[in-house]
Coordinates of N, CA and C in Angstrom, one line a residue:
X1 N -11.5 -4.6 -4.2 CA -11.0 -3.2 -4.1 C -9.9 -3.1 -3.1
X2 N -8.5 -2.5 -3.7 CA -7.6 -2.2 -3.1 C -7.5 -0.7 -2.8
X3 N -7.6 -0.6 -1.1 CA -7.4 1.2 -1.0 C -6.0 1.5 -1.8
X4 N -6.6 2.6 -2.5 CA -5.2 3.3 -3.1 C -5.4 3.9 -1.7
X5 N -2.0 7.2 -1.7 CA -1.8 7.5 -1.8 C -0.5 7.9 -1.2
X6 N 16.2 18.1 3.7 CA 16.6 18.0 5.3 C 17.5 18.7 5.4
X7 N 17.0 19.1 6.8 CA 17.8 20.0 7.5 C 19.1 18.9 7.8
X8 N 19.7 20.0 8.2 CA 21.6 19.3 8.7 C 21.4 18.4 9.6
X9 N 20.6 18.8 10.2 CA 20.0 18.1 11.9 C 19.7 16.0 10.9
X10 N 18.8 16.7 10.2 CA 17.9 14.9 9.8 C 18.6 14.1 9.2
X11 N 19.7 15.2 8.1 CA 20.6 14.3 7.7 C 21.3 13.4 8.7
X12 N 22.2 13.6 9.5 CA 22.8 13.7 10.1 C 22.4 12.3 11.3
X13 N 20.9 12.5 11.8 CA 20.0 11.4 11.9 C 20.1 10.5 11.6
X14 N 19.7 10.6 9.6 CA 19.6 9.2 9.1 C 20.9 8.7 8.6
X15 N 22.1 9.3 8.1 CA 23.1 8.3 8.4 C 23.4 7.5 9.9
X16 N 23.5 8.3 11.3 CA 23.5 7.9 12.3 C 22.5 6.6 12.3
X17 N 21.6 6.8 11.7 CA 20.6 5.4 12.1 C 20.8 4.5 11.1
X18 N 21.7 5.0 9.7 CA 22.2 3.5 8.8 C 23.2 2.7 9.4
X19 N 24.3 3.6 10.5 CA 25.2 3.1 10.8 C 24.9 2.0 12.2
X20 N 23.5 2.1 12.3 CA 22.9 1.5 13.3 C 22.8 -0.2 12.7
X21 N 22.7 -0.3 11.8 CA 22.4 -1.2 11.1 C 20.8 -1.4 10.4
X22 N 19.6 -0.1 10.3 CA 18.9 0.2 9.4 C 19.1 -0.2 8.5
X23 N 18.2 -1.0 7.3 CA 18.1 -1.1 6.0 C 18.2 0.4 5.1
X24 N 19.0 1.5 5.4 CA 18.7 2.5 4.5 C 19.5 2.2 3.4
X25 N 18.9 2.9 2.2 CA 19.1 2.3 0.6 C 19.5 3.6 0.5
X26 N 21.0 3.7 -0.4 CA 22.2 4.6 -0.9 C 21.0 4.4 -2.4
X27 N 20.3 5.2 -2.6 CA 20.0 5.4 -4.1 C 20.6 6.0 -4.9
X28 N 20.8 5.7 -6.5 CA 21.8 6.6 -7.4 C 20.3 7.6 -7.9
X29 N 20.5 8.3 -8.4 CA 19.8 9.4 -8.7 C 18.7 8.2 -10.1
X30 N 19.3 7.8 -10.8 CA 18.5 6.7 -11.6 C 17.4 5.8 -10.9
X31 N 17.7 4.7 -9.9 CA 17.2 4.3 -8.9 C 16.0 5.1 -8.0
X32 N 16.2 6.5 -8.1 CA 15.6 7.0 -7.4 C 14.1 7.5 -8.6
X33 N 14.5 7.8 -9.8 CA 13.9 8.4 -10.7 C 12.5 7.1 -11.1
X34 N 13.4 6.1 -10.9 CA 12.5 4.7 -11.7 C 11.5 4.4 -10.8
X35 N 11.7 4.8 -9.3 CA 11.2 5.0 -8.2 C 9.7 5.8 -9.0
X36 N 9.9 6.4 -8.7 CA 8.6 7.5 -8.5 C 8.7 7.5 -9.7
X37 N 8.7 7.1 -11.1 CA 8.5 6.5 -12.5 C 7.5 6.1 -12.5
X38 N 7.8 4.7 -11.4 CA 6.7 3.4 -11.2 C 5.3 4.1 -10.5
X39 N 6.0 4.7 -9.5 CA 4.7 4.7 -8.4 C 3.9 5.5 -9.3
X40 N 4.1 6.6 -10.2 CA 3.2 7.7 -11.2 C 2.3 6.4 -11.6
X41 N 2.8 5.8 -12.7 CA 2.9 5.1 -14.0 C 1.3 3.8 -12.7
X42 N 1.4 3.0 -12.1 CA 1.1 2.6 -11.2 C -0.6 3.4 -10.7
X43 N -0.3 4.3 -10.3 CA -1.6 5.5 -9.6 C -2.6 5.7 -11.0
X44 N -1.5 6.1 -12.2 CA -2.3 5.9 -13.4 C -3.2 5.1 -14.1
X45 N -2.2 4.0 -14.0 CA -3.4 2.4 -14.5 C -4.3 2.2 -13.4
X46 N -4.0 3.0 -12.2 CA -4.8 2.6 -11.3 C -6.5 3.6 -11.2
X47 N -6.0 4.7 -11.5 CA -7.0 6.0 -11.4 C -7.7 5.5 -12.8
X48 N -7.4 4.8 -13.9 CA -8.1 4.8 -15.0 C -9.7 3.5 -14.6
X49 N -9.0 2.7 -13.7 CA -9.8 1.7 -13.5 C -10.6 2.1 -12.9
X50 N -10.4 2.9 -11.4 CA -11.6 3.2 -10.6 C -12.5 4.2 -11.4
X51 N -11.7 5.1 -12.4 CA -12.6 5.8 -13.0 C -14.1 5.6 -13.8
X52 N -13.2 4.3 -14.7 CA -14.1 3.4 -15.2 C -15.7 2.9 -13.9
X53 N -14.9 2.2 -13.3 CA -15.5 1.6 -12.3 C -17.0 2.6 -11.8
X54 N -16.3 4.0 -11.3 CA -17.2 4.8 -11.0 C -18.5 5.4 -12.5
X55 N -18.0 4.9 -13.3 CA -19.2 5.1 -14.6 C -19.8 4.1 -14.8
X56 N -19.5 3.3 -14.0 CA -20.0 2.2 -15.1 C -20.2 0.4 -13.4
X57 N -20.8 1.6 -12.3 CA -20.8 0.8 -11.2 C -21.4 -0.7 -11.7
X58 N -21.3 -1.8 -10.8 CA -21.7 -3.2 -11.1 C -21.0 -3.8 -12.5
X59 N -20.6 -3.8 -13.1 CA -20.2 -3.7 -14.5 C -18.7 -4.5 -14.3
X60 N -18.3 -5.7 -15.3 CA -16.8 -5.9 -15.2 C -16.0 -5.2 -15.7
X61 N -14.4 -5.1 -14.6 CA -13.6 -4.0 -16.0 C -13.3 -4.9 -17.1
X62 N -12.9 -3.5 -18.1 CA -12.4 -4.0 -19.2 C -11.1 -4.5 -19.2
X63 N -11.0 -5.9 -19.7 CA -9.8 -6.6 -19.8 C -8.3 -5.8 -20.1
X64 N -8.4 -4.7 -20.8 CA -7.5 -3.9 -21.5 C -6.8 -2.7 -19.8
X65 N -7.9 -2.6 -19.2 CA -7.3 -1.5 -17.6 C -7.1 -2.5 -16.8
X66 N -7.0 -3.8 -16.6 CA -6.6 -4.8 -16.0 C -5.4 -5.3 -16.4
X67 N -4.7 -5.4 -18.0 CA -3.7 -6.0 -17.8 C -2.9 -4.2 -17.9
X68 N -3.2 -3.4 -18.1 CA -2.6 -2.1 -17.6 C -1.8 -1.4 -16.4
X69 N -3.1 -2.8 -15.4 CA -2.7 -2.5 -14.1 C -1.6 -3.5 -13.8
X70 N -1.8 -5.2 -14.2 CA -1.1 -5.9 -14.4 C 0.3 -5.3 -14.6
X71 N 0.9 -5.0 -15.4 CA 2.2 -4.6 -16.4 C 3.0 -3.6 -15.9
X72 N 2.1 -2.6 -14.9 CA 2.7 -1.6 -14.1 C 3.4 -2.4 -12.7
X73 N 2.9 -3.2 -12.4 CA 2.8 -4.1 -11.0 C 4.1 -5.1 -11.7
X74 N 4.1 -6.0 -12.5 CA 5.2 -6.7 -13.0 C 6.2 -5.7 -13.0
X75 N 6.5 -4.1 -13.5 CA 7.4 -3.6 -14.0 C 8.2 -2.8 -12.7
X76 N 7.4 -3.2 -11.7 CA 7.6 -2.7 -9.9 C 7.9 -3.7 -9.6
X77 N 7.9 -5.4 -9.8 CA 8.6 -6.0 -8.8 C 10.0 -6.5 -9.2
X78 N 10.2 -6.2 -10.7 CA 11.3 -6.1 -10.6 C 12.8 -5.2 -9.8
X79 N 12.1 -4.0 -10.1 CA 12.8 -3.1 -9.0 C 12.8 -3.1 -7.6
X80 N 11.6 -3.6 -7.1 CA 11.7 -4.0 -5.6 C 12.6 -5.4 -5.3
X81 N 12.9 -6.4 -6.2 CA 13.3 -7.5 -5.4 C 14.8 -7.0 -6.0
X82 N 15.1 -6.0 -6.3 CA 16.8 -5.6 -6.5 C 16.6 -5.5 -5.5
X83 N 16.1 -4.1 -4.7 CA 16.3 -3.6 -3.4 C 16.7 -4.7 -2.4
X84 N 15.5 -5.8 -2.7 CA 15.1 -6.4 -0.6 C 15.9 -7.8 -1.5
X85 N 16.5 -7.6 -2.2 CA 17.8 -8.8 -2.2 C 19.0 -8.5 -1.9
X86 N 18.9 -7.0 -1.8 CA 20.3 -5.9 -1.2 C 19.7 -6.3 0.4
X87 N 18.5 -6.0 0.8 CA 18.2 -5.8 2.3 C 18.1 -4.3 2.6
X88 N 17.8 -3.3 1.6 CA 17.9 -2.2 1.1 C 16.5 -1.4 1.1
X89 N 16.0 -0.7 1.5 CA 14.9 0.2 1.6 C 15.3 1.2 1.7
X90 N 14.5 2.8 1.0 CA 14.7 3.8 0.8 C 13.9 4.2 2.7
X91 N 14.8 5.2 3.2 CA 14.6 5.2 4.3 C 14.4 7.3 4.2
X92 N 13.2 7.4 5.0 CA 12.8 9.4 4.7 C 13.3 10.1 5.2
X93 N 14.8 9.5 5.9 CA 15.6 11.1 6.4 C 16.5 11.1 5.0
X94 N 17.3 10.4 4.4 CA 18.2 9.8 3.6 C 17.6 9.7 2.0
X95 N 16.3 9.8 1.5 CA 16.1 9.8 0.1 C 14.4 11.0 0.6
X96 N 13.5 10.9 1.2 CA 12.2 11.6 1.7 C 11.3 11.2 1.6
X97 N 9.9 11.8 1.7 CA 9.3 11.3 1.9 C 8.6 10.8 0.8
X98 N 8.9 11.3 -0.4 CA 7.9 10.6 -1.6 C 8.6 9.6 -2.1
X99 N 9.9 9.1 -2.2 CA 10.6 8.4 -2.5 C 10.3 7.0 -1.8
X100 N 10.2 7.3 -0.4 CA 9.8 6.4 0.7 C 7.9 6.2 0.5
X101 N 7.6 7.0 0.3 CA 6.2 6.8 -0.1 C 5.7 5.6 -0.8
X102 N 6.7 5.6 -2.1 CA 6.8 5.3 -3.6 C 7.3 3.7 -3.5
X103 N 7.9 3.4 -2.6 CA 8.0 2.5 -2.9 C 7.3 1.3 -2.2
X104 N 6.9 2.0 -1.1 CA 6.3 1.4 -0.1 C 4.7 0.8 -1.2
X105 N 4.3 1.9 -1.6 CA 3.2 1.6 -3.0 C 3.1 0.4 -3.7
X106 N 4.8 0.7 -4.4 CA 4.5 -0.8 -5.3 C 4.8 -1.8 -4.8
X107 N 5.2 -1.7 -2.8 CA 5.3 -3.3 -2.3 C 4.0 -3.3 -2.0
X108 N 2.9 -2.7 -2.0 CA 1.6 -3.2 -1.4 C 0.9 -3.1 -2.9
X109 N 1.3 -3.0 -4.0 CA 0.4 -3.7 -4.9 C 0.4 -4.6 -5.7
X110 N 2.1 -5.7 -5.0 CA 2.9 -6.4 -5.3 C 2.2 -7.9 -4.8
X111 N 0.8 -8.0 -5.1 CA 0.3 -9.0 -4.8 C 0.8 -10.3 -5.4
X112 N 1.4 -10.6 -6.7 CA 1.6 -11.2 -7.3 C 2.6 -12.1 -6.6
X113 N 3.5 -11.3 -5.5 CA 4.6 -12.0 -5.0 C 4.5 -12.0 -4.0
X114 N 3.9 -12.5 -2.7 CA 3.6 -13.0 -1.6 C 4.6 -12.5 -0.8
X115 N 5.6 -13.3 -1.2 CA 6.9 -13.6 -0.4 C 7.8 -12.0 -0.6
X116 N 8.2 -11.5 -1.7 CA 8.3 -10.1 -1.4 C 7.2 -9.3 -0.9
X117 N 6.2 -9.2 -0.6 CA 5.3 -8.1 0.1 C 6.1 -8.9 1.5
X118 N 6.2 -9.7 1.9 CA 6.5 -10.1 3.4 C 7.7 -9.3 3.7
X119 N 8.8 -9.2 3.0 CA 10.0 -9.2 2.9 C 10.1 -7.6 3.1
X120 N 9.3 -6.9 1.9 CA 9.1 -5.4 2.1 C 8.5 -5.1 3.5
X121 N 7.7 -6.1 4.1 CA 7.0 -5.7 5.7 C 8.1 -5.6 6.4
X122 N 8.8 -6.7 6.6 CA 9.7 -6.7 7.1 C 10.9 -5.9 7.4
X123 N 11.1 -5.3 6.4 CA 12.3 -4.0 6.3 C 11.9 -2.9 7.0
X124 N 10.4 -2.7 5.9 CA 9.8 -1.4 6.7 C 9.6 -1.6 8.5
X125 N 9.1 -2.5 8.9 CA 9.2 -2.9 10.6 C 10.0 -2.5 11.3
X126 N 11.2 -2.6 10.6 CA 12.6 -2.1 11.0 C 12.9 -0.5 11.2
X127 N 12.2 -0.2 10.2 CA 12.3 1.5 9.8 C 11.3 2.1 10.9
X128 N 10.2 1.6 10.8 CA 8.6 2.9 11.7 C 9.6 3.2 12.8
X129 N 9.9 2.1 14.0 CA 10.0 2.7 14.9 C 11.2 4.3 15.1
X130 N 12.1 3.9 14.2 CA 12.7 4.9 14.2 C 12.4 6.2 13.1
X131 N 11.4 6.0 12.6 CA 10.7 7.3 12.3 C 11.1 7.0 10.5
X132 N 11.7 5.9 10.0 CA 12.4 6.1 8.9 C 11.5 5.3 7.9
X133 N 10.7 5.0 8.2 CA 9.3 4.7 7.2 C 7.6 4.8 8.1
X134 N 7.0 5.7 7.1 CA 5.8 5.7 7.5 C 5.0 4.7 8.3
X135 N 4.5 5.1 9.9 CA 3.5 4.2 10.4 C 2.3 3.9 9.3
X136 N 1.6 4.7 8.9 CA 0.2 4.2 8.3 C 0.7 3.8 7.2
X137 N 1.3 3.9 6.5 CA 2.3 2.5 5.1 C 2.6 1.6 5.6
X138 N 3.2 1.0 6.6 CA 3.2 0.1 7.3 C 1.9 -0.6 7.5
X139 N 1.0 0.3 8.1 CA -0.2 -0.4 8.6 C -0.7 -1.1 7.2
X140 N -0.9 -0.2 6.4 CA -2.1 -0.8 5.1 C -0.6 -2.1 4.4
X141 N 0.3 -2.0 4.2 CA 1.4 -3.8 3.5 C 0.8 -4.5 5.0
X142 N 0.8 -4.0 6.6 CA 0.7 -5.4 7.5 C -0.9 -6.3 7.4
X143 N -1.6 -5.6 6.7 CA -3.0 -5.8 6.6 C -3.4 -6.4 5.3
X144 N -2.5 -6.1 4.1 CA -2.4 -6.1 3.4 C -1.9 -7.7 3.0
X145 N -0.2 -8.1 3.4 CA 0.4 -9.6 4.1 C -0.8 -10.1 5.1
X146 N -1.4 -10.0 5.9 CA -2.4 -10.7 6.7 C -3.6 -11.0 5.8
X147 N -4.3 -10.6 4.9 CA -5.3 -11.4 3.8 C -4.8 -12.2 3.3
X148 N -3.3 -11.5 2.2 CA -3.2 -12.6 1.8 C -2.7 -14.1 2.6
X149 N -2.6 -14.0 3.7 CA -2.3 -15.1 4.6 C -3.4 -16.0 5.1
X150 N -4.5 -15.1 5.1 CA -5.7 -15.5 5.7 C -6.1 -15.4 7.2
X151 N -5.1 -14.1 7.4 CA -5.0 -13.8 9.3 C -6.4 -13.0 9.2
X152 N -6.5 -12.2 10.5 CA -7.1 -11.2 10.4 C -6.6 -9.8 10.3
X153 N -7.3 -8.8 9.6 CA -6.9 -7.5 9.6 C -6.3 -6.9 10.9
X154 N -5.2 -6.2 10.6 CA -5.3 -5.2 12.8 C -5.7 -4.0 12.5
X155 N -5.6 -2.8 11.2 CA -6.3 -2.1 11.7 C -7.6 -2.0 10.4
X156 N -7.8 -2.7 9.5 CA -9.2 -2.5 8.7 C -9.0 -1.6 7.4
X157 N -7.5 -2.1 7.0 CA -7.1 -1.1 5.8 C -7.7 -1.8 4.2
X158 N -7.6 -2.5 4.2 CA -8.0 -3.5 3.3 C -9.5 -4.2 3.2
X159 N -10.2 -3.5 2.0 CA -11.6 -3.5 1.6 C -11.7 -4.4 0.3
X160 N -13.0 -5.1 -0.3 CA -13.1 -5.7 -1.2 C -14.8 -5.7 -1.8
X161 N -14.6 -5.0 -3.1 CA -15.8 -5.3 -3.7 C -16.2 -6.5 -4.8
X162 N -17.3 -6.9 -5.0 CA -17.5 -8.0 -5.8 C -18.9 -7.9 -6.1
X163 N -18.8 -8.6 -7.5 CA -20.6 -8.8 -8.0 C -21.0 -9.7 -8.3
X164 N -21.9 -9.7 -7.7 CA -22.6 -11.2 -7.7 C -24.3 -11.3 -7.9
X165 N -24.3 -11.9 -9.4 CA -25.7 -11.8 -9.9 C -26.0 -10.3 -10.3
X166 N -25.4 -9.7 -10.9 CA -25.5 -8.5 -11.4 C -25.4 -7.1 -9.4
X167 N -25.2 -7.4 -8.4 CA -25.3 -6.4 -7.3 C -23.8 -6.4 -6.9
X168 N -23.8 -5.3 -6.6 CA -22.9 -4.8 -6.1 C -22.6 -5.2 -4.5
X169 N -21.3 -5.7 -4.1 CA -20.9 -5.9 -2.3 C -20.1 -5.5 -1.8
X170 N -19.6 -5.0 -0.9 CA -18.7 -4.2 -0.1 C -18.4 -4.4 0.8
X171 N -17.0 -4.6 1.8 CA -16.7 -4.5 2.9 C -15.2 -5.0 3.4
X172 N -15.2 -5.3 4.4 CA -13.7 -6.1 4.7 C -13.7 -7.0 3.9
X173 N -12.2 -6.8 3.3 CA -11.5 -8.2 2.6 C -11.4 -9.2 3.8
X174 N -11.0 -9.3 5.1 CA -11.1 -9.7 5.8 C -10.9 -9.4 7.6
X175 N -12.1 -10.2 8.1 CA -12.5 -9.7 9.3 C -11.0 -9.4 10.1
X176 N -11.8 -8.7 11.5 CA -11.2 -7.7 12.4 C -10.2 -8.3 13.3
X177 N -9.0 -8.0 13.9 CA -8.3 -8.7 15.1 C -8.7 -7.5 15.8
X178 N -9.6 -8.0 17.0 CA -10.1 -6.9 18.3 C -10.7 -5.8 17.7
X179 N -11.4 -6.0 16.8 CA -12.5 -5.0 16.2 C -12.6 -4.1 17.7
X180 N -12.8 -4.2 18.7 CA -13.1 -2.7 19.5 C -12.4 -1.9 19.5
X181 N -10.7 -2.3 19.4 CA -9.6 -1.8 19.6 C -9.1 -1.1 18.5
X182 N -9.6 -1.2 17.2 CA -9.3 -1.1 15.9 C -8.8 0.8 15.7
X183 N -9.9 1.2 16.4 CA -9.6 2.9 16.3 C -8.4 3.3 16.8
X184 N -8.1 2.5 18.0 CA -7.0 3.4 18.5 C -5.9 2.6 18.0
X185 N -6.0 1.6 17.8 CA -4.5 1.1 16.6 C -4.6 2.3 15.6
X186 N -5.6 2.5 14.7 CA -5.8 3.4 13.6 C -4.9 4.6 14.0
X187 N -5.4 5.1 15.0 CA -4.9 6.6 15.9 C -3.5 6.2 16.2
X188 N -3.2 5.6 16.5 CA -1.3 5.5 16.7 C -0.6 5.5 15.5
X189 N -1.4 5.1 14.1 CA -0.3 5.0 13.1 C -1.0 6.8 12.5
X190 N -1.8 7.5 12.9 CA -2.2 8.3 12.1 C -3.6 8.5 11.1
X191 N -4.0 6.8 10.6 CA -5.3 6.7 10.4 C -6.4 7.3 11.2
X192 N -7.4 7.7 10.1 CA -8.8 7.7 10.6 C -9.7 7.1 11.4
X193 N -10.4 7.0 11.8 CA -11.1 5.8 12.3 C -12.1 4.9 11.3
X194 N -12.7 3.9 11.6 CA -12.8 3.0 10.4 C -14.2 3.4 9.9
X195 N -14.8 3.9 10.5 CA -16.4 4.5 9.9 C -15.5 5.7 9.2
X196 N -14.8 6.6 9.3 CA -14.8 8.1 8.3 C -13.6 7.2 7.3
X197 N -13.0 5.6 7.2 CA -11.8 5.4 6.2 C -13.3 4.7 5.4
X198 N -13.7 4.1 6.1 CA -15.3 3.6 5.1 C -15.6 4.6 4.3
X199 N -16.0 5.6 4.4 CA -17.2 6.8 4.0 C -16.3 7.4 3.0
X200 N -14.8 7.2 3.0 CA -13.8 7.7 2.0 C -13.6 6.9 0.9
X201 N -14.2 6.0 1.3 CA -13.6 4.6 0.4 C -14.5 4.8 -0.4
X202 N -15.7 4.7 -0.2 CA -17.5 4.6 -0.5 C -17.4 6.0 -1.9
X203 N -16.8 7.2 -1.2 CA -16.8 8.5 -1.8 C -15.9 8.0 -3.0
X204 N -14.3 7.9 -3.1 CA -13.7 7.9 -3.9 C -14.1 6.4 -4.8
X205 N -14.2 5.6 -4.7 CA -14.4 4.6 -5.5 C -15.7 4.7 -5.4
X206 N -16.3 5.2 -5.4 CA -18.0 5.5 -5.9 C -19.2 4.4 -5.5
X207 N -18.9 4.0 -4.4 CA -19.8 2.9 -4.0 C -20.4 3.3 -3.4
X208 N -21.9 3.0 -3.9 CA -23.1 3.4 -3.7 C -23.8 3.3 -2.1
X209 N -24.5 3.6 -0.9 CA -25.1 3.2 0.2 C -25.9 1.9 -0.3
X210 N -26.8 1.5 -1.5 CA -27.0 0.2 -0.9 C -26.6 -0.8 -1.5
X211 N -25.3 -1.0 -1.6 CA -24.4 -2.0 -2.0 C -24.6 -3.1 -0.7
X212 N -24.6 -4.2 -1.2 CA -24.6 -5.3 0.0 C -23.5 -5.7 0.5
X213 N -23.6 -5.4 1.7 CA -22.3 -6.4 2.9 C -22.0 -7.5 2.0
X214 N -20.2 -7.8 2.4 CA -20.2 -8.8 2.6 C -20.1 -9.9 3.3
X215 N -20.5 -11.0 3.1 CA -20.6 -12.3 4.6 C -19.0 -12.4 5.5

């Protein structure tokens, strides 16, 4: 289980911070549309699966909302690796925030390509501090590149279910860096803390209290 969601002044801002040498992406109005095309198109194959999932708990999905999800994810990394082969990222004073949202989305469900999820971290890294990409998007791609790497999580965004012998399991895709520390990392990018992102996770993907840990 993957968690799924200007004034004159800002303009003014975010050109000042392209000319900084920020990755901000000059989008054409097309570019922008395929944008948030994907990301809909994407939430869709996605909301069908957990839907499923929640009727039909312990149960495999159907082959058919898997390659659904599949084909939405292929049809996003082609648009992403135009971008971060420009060196190009939609930046939220200069396109906003759902634009910047949107793409940040299909770099974190761009598992298929390792090396672009890195690449999209990377850009975005560039952006948080100056306000021009979301901290907590940030947090869930850096946690997101750390499994698939086999690091540890920093702030606990990244969960994983599995069945085994017909039961249901739940928990971190992969353990904690300074598990004590974890809340207040959460609290600097805007996250919850990791018991109320649990109890959200549990709610919306429908996973039951006595689902078993995983090891």
């Amino acid at each position: 289980l993957r968690p799924l969601l200007p004034a004159a002044g800002w303009l003014l801002w975010g050109l000042a911070a392209c000319r900084s040498g920020l990755p901000c992406a000059q989008l054409d109005p097309q570019e922008r549309d395929r944008i948030l095309d994907l990301a809909a198109k994407d939430q869709e194959a996605r909301s069908a699966w957990v839907e499923w999932g929640r009727a039909h708990p312990g149960e495999s999905v159907p082959a058919s909302l898997i390659e659904a999800v599949q084909a939405a994810d292929r049809d996003s990394r082609v648009v992403l690796e135009e971008l971060i082969q420009q060196g190009r990222w939609p930046c939220r004073s200069r396109e906003g925030d759902e634009v910047a949202h949107a793409a940040w989305l299909l770099a974190q469900h761009a598992d298929e390509d390792p090396d672009l999820q890195e690449a999209a971290l990377e850009l975005m890294g560039r952006l948080v501090p100056r306000e021009e990409s979301d901290g907590s998007d940030y947090a869930l791609l850096l946690d997101r590149v750390r499994v698939a790497q086999g690091r540890p999580q920093v702030y606990g965004t990244q969960w994983l279910t599995l069945i085994e012998g017909g039961k249901l399991r739940f928990g971190l895709a992969a353990p904690l860096e300074d598990p004590e520390g974890v809340d207040a990392r959460r609290a600097e990018v805007g996250l919850d803390t990791l018991a109320e992102y649990e109890a959200t996770l549990r709610r919306v993907y429908g996973i039951p209290e006595d689902a078993g840990e995983l090891d």
